[in-house]
Short mmCIF file of C-alpha atoms in Angstrom, two decimals:
data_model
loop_
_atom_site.label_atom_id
_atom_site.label_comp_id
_atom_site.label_asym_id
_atom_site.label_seq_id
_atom_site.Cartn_x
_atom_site.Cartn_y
_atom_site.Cartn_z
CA UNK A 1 67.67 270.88 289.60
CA UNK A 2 65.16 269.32 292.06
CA UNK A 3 63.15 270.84 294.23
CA UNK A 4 62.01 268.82 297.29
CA UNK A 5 58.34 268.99 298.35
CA UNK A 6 57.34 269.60 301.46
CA UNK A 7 54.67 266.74 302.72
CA UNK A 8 52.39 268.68 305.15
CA UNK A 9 50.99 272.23 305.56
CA UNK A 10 48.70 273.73 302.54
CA UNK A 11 49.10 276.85 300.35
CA UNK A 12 47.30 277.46 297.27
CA UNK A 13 48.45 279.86 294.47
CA UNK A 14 44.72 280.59 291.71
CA UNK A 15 46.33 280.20 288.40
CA UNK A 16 42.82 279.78 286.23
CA UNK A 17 40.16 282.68 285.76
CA UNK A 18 37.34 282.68 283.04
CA UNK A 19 38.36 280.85 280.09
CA UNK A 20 42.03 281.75 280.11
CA UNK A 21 44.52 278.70 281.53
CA UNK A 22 47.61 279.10 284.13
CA UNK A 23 48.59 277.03 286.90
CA UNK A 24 47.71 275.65 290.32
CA UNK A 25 50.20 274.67 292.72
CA UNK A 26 48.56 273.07 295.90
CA UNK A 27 50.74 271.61 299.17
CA UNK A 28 49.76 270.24 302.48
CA UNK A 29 51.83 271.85 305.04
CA UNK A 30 51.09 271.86 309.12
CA UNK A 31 49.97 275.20 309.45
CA UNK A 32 52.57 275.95 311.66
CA UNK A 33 55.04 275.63 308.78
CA UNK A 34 53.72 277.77 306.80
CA UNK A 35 55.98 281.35 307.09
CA UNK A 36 58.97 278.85 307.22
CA UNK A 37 57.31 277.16 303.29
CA UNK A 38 56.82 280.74 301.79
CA UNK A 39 60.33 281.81 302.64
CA UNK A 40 61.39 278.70 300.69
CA UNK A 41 59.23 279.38 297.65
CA UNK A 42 59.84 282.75 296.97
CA UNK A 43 63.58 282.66 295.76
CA UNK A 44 62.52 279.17 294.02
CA UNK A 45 59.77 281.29 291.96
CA UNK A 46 62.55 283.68 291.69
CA UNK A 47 64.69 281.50 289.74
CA UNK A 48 62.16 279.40 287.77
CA UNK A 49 63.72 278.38 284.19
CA UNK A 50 62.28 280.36 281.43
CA UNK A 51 60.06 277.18 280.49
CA UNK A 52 58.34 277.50 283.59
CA UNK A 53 57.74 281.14 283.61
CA UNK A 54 55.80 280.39 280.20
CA UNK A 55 53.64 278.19 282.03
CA UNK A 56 52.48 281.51 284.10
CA UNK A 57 51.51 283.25 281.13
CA UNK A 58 48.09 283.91 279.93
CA UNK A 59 46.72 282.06 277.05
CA UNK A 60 43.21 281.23 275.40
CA UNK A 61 42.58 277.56 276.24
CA UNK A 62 39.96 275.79 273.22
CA UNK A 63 36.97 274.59 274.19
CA UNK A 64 36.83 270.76 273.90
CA UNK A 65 33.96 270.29 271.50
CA UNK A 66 30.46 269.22 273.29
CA UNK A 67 28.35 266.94 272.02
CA UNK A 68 25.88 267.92 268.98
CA UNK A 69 22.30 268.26 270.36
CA UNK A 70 23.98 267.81 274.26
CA UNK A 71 22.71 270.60 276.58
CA UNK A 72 24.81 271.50 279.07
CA UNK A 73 23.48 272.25 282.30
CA UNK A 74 23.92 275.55 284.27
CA UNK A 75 24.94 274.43 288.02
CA UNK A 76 24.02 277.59 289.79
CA UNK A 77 20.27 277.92 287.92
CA UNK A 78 17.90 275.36 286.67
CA UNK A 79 16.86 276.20 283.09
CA UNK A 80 13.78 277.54 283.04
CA UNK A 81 10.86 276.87 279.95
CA UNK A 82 11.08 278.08 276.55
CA UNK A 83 14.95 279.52 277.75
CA UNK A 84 17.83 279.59 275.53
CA UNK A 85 15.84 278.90 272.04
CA UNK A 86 18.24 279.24 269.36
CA UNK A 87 16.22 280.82 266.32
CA UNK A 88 18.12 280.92 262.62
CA UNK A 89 19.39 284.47 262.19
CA UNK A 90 22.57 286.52 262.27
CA UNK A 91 23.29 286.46 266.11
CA UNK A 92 23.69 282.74 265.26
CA UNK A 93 26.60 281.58 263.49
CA UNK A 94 26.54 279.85 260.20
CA UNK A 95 26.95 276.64 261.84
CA UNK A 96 24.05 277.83 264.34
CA UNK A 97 21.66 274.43 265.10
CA UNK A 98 18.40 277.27 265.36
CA UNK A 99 15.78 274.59 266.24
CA UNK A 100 11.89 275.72 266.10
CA UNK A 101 9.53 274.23 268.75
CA UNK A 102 12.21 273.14 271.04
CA UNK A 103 11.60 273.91 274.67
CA UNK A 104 14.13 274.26 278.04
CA UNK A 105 17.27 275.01 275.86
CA UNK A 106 17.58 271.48 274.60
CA UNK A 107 19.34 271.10 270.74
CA UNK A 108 18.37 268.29 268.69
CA UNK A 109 21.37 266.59 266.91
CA UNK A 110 21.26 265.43 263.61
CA UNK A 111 18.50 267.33 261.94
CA UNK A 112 16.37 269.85 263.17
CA UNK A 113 12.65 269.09 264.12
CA UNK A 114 9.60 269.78 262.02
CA UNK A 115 8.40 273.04 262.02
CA UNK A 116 4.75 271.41 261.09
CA UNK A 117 2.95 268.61 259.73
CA UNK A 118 0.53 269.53 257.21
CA UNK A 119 -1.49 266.41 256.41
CA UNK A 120 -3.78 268.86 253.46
CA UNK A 121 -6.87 267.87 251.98
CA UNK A 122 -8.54 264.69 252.69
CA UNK A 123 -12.05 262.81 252.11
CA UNK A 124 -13.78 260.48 253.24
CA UNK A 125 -11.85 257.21 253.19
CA UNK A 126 -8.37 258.45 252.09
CA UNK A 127 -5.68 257.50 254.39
CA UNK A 128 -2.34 259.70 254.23
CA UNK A 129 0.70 258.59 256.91
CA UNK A 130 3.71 260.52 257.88
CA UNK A 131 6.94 260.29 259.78
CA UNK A 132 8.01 262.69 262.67
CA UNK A 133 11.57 262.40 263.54
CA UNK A 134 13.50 263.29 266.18
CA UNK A 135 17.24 262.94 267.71
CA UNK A 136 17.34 262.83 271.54
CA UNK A 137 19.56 265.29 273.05
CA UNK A 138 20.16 263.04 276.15
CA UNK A 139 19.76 259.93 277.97
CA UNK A 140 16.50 259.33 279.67
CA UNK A 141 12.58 258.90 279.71
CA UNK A 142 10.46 260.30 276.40
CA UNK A 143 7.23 260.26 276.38
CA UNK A 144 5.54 260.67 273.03
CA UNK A 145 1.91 262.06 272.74
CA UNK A 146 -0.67 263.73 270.77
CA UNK A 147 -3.12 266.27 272.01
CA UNK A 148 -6.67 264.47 271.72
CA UNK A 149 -9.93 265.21 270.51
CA UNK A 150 -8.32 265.15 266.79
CA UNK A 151 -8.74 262.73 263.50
CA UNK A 152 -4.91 262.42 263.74
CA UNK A 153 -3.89 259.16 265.15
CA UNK A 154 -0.43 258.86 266.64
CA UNK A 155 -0.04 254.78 265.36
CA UNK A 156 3.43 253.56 266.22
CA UNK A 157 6.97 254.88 267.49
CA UNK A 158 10.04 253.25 266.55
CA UNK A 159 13.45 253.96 268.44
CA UNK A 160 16.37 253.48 266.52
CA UNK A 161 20.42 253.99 267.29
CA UNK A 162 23.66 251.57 268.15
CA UNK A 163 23.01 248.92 270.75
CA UNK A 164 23.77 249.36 274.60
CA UNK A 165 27.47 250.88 275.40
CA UNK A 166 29.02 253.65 276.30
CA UNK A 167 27.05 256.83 274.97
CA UNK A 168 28.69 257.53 271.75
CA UNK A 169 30.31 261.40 271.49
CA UNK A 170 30.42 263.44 267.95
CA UNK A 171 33.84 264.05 266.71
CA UNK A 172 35.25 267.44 268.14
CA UNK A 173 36.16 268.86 264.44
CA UNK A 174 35.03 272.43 264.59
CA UNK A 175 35.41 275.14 267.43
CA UNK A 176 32.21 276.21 269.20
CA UNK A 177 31.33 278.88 271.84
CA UNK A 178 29.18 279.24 274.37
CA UNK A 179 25.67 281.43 274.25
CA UNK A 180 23.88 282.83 277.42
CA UNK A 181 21.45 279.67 278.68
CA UNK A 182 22.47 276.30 278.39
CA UNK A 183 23.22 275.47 275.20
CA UNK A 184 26.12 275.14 272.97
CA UNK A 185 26.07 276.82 269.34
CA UNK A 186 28.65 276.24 266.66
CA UNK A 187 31.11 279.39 266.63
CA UNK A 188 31.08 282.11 263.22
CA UNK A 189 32.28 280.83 260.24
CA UNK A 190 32.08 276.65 261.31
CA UNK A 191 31.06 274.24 259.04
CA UNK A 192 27.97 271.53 258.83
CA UNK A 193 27.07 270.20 262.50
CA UNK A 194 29.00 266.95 263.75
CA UNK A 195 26.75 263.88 262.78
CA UNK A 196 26.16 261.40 265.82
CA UNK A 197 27.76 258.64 265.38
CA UNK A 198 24.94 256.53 266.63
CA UNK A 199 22.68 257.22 264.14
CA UNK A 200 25.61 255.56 261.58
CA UNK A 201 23.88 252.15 261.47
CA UNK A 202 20.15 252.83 262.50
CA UNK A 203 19.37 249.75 264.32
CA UNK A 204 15.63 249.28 265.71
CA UNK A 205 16.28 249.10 269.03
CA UNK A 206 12.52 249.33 270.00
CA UNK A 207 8.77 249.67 268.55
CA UNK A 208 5.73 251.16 270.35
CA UNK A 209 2.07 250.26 268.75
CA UNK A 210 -0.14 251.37 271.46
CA UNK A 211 -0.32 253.84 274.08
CA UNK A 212 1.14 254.62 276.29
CA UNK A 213 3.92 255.77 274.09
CA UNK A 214 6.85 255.91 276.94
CA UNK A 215 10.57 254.61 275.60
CA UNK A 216 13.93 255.04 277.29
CA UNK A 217 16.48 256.88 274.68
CA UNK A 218 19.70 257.32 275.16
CA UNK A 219 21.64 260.29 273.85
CA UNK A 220 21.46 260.19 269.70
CA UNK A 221 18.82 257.95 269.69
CA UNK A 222 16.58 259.16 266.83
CA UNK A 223 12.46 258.58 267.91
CA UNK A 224 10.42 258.23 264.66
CA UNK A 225 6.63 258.97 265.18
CA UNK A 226 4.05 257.66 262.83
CA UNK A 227 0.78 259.93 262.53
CA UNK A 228 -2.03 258.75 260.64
CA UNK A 229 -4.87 260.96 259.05
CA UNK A 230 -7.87 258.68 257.85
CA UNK A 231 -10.90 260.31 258.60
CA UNK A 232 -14.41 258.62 257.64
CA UNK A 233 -17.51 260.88 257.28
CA UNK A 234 -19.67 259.59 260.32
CA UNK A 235 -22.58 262.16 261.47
CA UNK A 236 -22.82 260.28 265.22
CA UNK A 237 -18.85 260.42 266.05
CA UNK A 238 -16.69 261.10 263.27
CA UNK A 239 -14.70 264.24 262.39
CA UNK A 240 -16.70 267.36 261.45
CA UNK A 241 -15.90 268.71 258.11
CA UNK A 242 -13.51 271.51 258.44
CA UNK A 243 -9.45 272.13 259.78
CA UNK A 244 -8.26 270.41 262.59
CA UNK A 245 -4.87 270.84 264.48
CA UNK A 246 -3.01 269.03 266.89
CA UNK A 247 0.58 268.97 268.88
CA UNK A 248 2.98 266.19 268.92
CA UNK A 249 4.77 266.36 271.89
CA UNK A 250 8.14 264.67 273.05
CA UNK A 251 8.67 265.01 276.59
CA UNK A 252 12.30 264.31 277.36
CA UNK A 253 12.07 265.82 281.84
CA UNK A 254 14.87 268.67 280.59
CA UNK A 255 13.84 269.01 277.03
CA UNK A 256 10.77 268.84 275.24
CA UNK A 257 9.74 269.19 271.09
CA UNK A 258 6.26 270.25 269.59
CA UNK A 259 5.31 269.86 266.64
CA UNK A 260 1.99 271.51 265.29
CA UNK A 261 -0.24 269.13 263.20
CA UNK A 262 -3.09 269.98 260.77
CA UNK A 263 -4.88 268.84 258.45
CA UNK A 264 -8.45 269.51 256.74
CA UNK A 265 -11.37 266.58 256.36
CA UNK A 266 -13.29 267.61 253.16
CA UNK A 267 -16.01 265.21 254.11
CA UNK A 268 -17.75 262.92 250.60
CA UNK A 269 -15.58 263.25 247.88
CA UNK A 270 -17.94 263.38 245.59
CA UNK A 271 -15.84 263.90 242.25
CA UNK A 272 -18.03 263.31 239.18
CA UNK A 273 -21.75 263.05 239.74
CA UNK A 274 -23.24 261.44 236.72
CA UNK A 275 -26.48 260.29 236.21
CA UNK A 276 -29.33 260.19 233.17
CA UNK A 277 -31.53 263.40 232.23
CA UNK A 278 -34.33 260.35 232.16
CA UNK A 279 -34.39 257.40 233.97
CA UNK A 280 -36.46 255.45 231.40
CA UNK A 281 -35.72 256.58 227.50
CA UNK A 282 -38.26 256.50 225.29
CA UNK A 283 -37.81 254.78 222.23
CA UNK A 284 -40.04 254.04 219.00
CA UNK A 285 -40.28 250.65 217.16
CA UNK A 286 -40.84 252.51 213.76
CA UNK A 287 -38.21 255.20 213.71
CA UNK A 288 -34.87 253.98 213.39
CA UNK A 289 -31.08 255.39 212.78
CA UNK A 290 -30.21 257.91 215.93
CA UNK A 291 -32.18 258.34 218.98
CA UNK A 292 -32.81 261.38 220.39
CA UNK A 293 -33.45 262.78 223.72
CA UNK A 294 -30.93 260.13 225.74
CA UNK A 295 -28.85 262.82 227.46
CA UNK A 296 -26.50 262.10 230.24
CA UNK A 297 -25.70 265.15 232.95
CA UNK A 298 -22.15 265.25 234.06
CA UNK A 299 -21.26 267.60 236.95
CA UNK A 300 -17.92 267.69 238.32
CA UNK A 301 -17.81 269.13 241.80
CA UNK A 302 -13.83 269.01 242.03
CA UNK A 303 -12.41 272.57 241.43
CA UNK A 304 -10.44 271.36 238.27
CA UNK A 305 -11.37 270.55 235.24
CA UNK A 306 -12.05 266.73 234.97
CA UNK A 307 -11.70 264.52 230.97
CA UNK A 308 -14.73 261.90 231.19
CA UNK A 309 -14.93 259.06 228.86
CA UNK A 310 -18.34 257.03 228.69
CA UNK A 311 -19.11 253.94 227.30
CA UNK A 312 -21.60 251.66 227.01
CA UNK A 313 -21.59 248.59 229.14
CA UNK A 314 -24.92 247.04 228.58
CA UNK A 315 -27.50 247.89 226.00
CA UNK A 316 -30.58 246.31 224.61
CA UNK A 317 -30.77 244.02 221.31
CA UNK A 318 -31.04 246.85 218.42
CA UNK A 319 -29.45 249.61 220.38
CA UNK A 320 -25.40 250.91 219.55
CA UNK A 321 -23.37 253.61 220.75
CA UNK A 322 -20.16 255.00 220.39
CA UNK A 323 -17.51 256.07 222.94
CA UNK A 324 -17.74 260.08 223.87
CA UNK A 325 -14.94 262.11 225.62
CA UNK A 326 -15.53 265.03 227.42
CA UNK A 327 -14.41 268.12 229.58
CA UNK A 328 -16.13 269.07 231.95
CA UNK A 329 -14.96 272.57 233.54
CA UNK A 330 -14.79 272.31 237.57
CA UNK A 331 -17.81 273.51 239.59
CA UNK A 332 -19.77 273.05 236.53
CA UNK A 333 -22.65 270.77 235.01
CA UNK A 334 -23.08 269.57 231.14
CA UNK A 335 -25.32 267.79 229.35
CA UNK A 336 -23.96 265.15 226.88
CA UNK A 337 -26.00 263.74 224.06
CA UNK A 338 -25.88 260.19 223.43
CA UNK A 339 -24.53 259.31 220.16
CA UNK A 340 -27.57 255.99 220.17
CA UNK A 341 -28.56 254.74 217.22
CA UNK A 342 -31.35 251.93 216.72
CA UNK A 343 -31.82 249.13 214.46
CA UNK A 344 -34.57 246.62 213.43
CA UNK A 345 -33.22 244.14 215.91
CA UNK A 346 -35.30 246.39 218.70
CA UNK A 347 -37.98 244.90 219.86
CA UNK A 348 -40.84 247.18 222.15
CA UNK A 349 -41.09 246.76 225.84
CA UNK A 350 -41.08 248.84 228.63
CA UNK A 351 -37.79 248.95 230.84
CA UNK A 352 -35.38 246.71 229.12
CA UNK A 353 -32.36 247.31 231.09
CA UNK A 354 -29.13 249.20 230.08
CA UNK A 355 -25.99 250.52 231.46
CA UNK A 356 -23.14 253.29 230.86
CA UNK A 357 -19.54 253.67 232.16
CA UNK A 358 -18.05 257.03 233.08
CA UNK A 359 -14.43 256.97 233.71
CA UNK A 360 -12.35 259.63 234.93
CA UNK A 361 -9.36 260.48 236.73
CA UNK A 362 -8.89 256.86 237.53
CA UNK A 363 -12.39 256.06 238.88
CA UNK A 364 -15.23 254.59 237.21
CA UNK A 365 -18.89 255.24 238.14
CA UNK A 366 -21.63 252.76 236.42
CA UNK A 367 -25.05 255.02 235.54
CA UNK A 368 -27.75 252.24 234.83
CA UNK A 369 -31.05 253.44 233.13
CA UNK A 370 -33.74 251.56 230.69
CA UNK A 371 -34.82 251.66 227.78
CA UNK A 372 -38.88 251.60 226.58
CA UNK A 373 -39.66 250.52 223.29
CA UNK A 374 -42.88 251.86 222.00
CA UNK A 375 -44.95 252.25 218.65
CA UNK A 376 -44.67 254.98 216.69
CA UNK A 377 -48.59 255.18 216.26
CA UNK A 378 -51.60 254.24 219.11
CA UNK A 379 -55.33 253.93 217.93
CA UNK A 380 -57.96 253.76 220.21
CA UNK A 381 -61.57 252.57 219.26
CA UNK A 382 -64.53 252.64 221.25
CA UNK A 383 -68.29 251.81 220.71
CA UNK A 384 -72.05 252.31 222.18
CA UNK A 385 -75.77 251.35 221.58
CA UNK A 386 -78.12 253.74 223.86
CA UNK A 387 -80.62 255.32 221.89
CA UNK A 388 -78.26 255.89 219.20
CA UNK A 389 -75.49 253.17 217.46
CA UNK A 390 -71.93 254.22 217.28
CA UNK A 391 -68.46 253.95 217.17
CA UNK A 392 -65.89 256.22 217.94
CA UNK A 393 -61.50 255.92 216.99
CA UNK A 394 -58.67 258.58 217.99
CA UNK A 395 -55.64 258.30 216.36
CA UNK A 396 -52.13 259.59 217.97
CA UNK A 397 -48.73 260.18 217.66
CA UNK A 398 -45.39 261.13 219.85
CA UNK A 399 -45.94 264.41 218.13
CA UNK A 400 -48.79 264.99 219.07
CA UNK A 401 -51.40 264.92 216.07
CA UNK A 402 -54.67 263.49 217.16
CA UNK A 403 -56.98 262.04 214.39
CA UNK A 404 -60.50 261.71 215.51
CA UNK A 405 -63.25 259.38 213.57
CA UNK A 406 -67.21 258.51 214.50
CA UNK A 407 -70.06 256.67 212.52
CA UNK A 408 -73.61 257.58 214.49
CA UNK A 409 -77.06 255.47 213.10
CA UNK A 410 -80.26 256.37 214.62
CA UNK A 411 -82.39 253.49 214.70
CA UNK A 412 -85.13 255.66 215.33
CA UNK A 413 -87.85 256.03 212.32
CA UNK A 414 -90.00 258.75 214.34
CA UNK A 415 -87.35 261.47 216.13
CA UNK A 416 -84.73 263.05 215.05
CA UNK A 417 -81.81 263.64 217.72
CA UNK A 418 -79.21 265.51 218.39
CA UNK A 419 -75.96 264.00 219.76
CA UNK A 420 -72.39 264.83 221.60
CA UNK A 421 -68.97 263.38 221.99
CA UNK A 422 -66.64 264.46 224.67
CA UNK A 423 -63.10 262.83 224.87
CA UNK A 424 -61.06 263.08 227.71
CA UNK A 425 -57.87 261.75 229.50
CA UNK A 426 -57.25 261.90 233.56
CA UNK A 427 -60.26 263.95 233.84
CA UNK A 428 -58.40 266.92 231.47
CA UNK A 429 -61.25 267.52 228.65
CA UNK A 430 -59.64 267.01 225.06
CA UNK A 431 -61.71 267.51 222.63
CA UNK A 432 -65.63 267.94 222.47
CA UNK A 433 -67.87 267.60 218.97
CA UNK A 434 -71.56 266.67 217.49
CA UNK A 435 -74.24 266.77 215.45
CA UNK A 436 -77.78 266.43 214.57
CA UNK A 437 -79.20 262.92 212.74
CA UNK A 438 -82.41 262.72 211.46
CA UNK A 439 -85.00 259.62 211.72
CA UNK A 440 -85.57 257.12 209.09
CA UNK A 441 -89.15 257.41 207.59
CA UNK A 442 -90.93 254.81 205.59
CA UNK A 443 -89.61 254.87 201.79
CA UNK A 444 -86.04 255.45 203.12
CA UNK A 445 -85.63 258.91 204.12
CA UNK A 446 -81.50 259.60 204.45
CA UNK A 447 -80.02 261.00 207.29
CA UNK A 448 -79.83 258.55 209.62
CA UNK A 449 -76.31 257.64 209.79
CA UNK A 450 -73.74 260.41 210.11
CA UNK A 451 -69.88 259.76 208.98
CA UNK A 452 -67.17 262.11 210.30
CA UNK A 453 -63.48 262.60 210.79
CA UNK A 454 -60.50 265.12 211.08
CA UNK A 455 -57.68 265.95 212.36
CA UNK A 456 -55.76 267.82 215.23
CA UNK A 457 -52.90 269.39 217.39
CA UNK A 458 -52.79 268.57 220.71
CA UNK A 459 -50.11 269.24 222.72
CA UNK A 460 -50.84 267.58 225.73
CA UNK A 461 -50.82 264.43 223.35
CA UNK A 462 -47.56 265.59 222.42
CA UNK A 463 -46.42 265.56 226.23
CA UNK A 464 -48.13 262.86 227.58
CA UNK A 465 -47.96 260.74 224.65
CA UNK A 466 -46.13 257.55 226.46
CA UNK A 467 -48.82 257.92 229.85
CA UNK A 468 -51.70 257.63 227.27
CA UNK A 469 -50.29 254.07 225.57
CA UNK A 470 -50.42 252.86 229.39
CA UNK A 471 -53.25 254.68 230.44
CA UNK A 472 -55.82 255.46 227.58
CA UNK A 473 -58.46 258.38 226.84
CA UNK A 474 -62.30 258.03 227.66
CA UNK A 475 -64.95 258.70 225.40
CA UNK A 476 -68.35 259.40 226.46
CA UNK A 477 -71.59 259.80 224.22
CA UNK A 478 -75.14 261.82 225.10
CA UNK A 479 -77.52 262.89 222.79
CA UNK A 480 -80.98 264.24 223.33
CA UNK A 481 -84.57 264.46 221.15
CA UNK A 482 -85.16 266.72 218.42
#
């Protein structure tokens, strides 16, 4: 049966309260109609069919399904900073989309955001790059920055998502309910999050190289941030050595992500410090097979223990040496022994260039030294005619055993003298000797020439044995009258 409707006049019957569903019936009626309307609804309510008494009844209505990452705005309070932060827990659901660092109640779709970015350890000259990303929750403005004063460089942002259209909505395949705030959290027991559907094909819709970093996303866009960490050791304006820490910061007007970002700048990575216990090595023309006292010092400043293997990239004619591997513990110093041998192909000279190789860990480091040849064996002669003829030879070795030799005549047929030899080297007194000669008389009276030698140790021979071939001994001679 059909009920006519009255065309003028208004009377209005609530039907919805909360979340639960019933009906509103609303007519326009002149006002002075009105007692004459209700008398003509009531028996019509009366005698509603059974299917339209069911529409009266009570029943839970489902929530259509927002958005992933959409917040949804309160219209009687403005949300208010750091409100309505969802943190991972049992008040959340399974299906809960907790989200660290997010400000204002806003829920990133997709994936949540970084809780850091630890760049770790770097020295001087490495370069390490990483990617921040982030879904935008809704349509507008984002501005991307980085606090300043840090060695962290904020290089590029990329914005990627489906070309302009309508602003693409996740499917509504799980129920959700609604959480004090202004956000909407996925209900007990609901599965994964809804996936945007804009992020399906990941088209570049826009790249930023240079500040400022400003971009217009629509909702679902996903804003990738590339920091860079390449500090340089510089002592005017570079990075001190130490931590550092930043924020990356996406300002989206009615939601905003931070992201902490650290990193430590260990200043000169040294690694392996390798260099020769002597600059120059000593060699000797007349002792050949191995060589000793070429020694190379190894110290690894890296906290590990680092395999070395050195070779020999240059060497004199005469001089041969094999590969050596070894371990050096971290924090610590060794000395290595050269396994050097030497042939009669050497030839003596001072400073006759060589070089070694140390690899290790994938670096190489070149330690160049020389080589000086020497003799085995350095005589020194000298001779004088004052008074008294004579000549005077030392004899040394690398060892330092000192032969000493004079031959004294007095030409003197009258006086007998008595004379003194002092040797001496940079002023440091040596060795001192002497002796009495007698005069030559008619008829050939001996004692008048006076033979001697013998032998010695002297140590600072033995130390200052290579000085003394470039700068030799003195030998002075006095005598006096008898």
């Amino acid at each position: 049966m059909r009920l006519p409707i009255p065309q003028a006049g208004s009377v209005s019957i609530p039907l919805v309260s909360g979340k639960e569903i019933e009906m509103t019936l609303r007519f326009d009626l002149p006002a002075r109609r009105g007692l004459l309307f209700a008398a003509w609804l009531f028996p019509t309510l009366c005698v509603l069919p059974l299917g339209a008494q069911t529409m009266q009844r009570k029943v839970p209505a489902p929530v259509a399904a927002p958005a992933q990452g959409v917040q949804q705005v309160p219209t009687t309070k403005p949300p208010t900073p750091n409100a309505g932060i969802v943190q991972q827990g049992p008040q959340a659901g399974p299906g809960a989309a907790g989200v660290a660092g997010l400000n204002s109640g806003a829920i990133v779709a997709g994936q949540p955001v970084p809780a850091s970015v630890p760049f770790g350890r770097l020295f001087s000259g490495d370069r390490r790059q990483v990617e921040v990303k982030v879904v935008a929750p809704r349509e507008g403005k984002v501005v991307i920055s980085l606090a300043p004063n840090s060695p962290f460089t904020l290089a590029e942002v990329k914005v990627f998502g489906l070309p302009a259209g309508p602003t693409p909505r996740p499917a509504p395949t799980q129920v959700q309910r609604q959480t004090t705030g202004s956000q909407m959290v996925a209900g007990p027991g609901a599965g994964a999050a809804p996936a945007m559907h804009a992020n399906a094909s990941r088209t570049l819709l826009a790249t930023l190289t240079k500040a400022p970093f400003s971009v217009l996303a629509r909702e679902g866009n996903e804003l990738v941030a590339t920091l860079v960490f390449a500090p340089k050791l510089d002592l005017v304006d570079g990075p001190y050595v130490g931590d550092h820490q930043a924020t990356l910061s996406f300002e989206g007007g009615m939601w905003r992500a931070s992201v902490p970002v650290s990193g430590r700048f260990e200043g000169l990575k040294i690694g392996m410090i390798a260099v020769m216990s002597n600059r120059d090595v000593v060699a000797y023309s007349g002792k050949l097979g191995a060589l000793s006292g070429a020694e190379l010092v190894l110290t690894n400043a890296e906290k590990q223990p680092v395999l070395a293997q050195v070779t020999a990239k240059t060497l004199p004619a005469g001089f041969a040496m094999a590969q050596v591997n070894v371990q050096v513990p971290g924090g610590q110093t060794m000395t290595v022994p050269l396994p050097i041998r030497i042939s009669p192909a050497m030839q003596e000279g001072i400073q006759q260039a060589a070089e070694l190789t140390v690899a290790y860990s994938g670096k190489t480091k070149p330690v160049p030294f020389t080589f000086s040849v020497y003799t085995p064996l350095k005589q020194f002669k000298f001779a004088g005619e004052d008074g008294l003829i004579w000549e005077f030879a030392m004899t040394i070795d690398p060892s330092g055993h000192t032969s000493y030799a004079y031959y004294v005549k007095n030409p003197n047929m009258l006086v007998s003298r008595r004379f003194m030899f002092e040797v001496k080297w940079k002023g440091q007194r040596l060795n001192t000797m002497g002796n009495d000669i007698g005069n030559t008389l008619p008829g050939g009276k001996s004692g008048d020439r006076v033979p001697y030698s013998w032998s010695t140790q002297n140590n600072v021979v033995r130390d200052h044995y290579v000085e003394m071939l470039l700068v030799p001994p003195t030998v002075t001679m006095t005598y006096e009258n008898l």
